[in-house]
Amino acid sequence: MEMMRFTRPRTARMMVSFMSNLIAAGTMAVGSVNAAPPATADFGPSNPFYSPSALPFEAPPFDRIKDEDYQPAIEAGMAQQQVEIQAIADNPAAPTFDNTIVAMEKTGLLVDRVMAAFNGVTGANTNPTLQNVETVEAPKLAAHQDFIYLNTKLFARVAAIYKQRATLKLDAESLRLVEYTYDQFVHAGANLSEADKTKLKKLNEEISSLSNAFNNKLLAATKDGAYVTTDKGALAGLSESRIAAAAQAAKDRKVEGFVIPLQNTTQQPDLVSLSNRAARQAIFEHSWNRAEFGDANDTRDTIAQLAHLRAQKAKLLGFPSFAAWKLEDQMAKTPEAALKFMDAIVPAATAKAAREAGDIQAVVDAQKGGFRVQAYDWNFYAEQVRKTRYNIDDAQVKPYFELDSVLQNGVFYAATQLYGITFKERHDIPVYQPDVRVFEVFDADGKHLALFYCDYFKRDNKNGGAWMSEFVGQSRLRGTSPVVYNVANLPKPAAGEPALITFTDVVTMFHEFGHALHGMFSNAEYPTLAGTATARDFVEFPSQFNEHWATYPAIFAHYAKHYKTGEPMPEDLAARIGKAQAFNKGYGMTEILAAAELDMQWHFLSPTAPLQKPDEFEQQALEKTHLNVSYVPPRYRSTYFSHIWQSGYSAGYYAYIWTQMLADDAYQWFDEHGQLTRANGDRFRQMVLSRGNTEDLAKMYENWRGAPPNTKAMLKHRGLEESGPDK
Ligand SMILES: [Zn+2]
């Protein structure tokens, strides 16, 4: 079972990364009331982004938005926010919390609403027109960010307020906003000389362009990397519906035979079932080499340059490495702390993986395979070990995991039991693609809480993985309630077939919905501190915590029902699925650690290091960290590791393991306090899920938990204890 999911919380603000908050609020320029954006030749009232959406809860008007509406709105939005920001910087009045910090929170509503919709569609439903807009706008958005954070006059005001903060009698959230805003300015280079600021701006634009180039190359490489065959025998072992889907994928691409598209991870889902070893090897190699063919989609030069430029940026900002700069505002604080945390888990993880490899080799040998297990064999034989040991297989369990039942009777039901919230599907809210569904979410008292969109099926024009983000973020200052969405890449069934998913997919849905809850429960004054706008090594905590409810017996029994008969899953099968959760966890933890160490090693590079050769660098990095395990490849290779090159997880992938620690430790608290109760859910919501980044995250956690987190529950839950259960 996968433990990690790709998330892009607050994608709307991700393109402008740490200035996120500043493009979050308010059409009001300082001193004016409801200033409309300036109409230009190509941007006026006919553009659907010109005014706030008139739809319920400001949902994006996807029925009116055309591809060509985005670019002029993005440009006008940036221009408008620059006017607003400059007015704050030039204000002749002495700086105050309201006329500077709060005023900044109110700027940029236009750019925020267009980027929220734009990031939503470019992530989940892109096309060449939109990709071109991304390419053109990415460096401009980076420059826009610099306009704010490297604005000397503005920073002088922020710094003045920061110095007086103790005397301002601010409430706790406002004080946090002052400190956070100041830190973000310093982090972005506000203290640099003018000459160095110019250098930094240039570096930021180059980095942003390269990231965007990486994304476009990888999307094309992943699409091109699909395995194509006209030999049905190569697909032996796949279910009839998977073969039908592969035939359909071939038709969609207008090629003969069968097409198996690549997922963004190293391992590919069909390798579990394919009995043809040559086909497994071929698909694996398509995945492993996808971005290394020396063609236009080869990402090696791009990532080498990115790592180099990021190290230069760190040097300019006074840090020994990009990782040191990046972790400054995280829960872990330093790369050394993150590396120490990971290094301590490596021996237990690789030892467990070695025991698992032994089990797998025994199956290969018993079948007189005559080979040593390779990475592309792992999932196929692991599945057999799992079947033998737990007597379950996906074909047997999938009929009990029909997507809509999992969603409504599982994911939603768990949230109702814990937090009292309820859901009603709405068909009047426009969507960007017909597979997308929209639900209104009501609080326990029946009042509106949020809108929730879900877009679960894989498409060729969708980024890989699964994620959550927002079309509208919550803020009391703005008077907005959350409009959040979940995206995944679950296999779309052939027409007329039910969507039967694996238990891994079930857990993905719970995971992403955990992010959604973090967004929907947000109760912050300021958009900067709201919802999922927390540190990376905290943001995966609510999502991984929510995964735990997928196996909670009362929840599981409620959604795991046969799609044809409505019969509950037989108790012994359900019990075995529960027990199987510790299975293959050595592999799972090792592949994540390998990816996380690759990430950290790339971003630990000294600014004086030469341009790296990615293949050699990767090999050395894995050897150095004792993670060069032939049968456990990294979950992502450097060349297709979009988290770290494109989507904000640079020097941050360790956060997935760090937050596992938090999630398992937190679930332990529920275990100790009567498990699933409304009282426990409400307390967690009140003290953690609704708090966003409004207080120090370590302190927030400790207040709720009564102690700092530790790895005990994680190692136990993941079967990684020295004498852990291997059963
Ligand atoms: Zn996530």
Tab-separated table of C-alpha atoms and ligand atoms in Angstrom, residues 5 7 511 515 540 543, ligand 1:
chain	number	residue	atom	x	y	z
A	5	ARG	CA	0.475	10.948	-1.903
A	7	THR	CA	-0.343	17.023	-2.697
A	511	HIS	CA	-5.720	11.146	2.416
A	515	HIS	CA	-6.240	17.997	3.257
A	540	GLU	CA	0.747	16.315	5.273
A	543	SER	CA	-4.095	14.100	5.396
B	1	ZN	ZN	-0.987	14.913	0.766
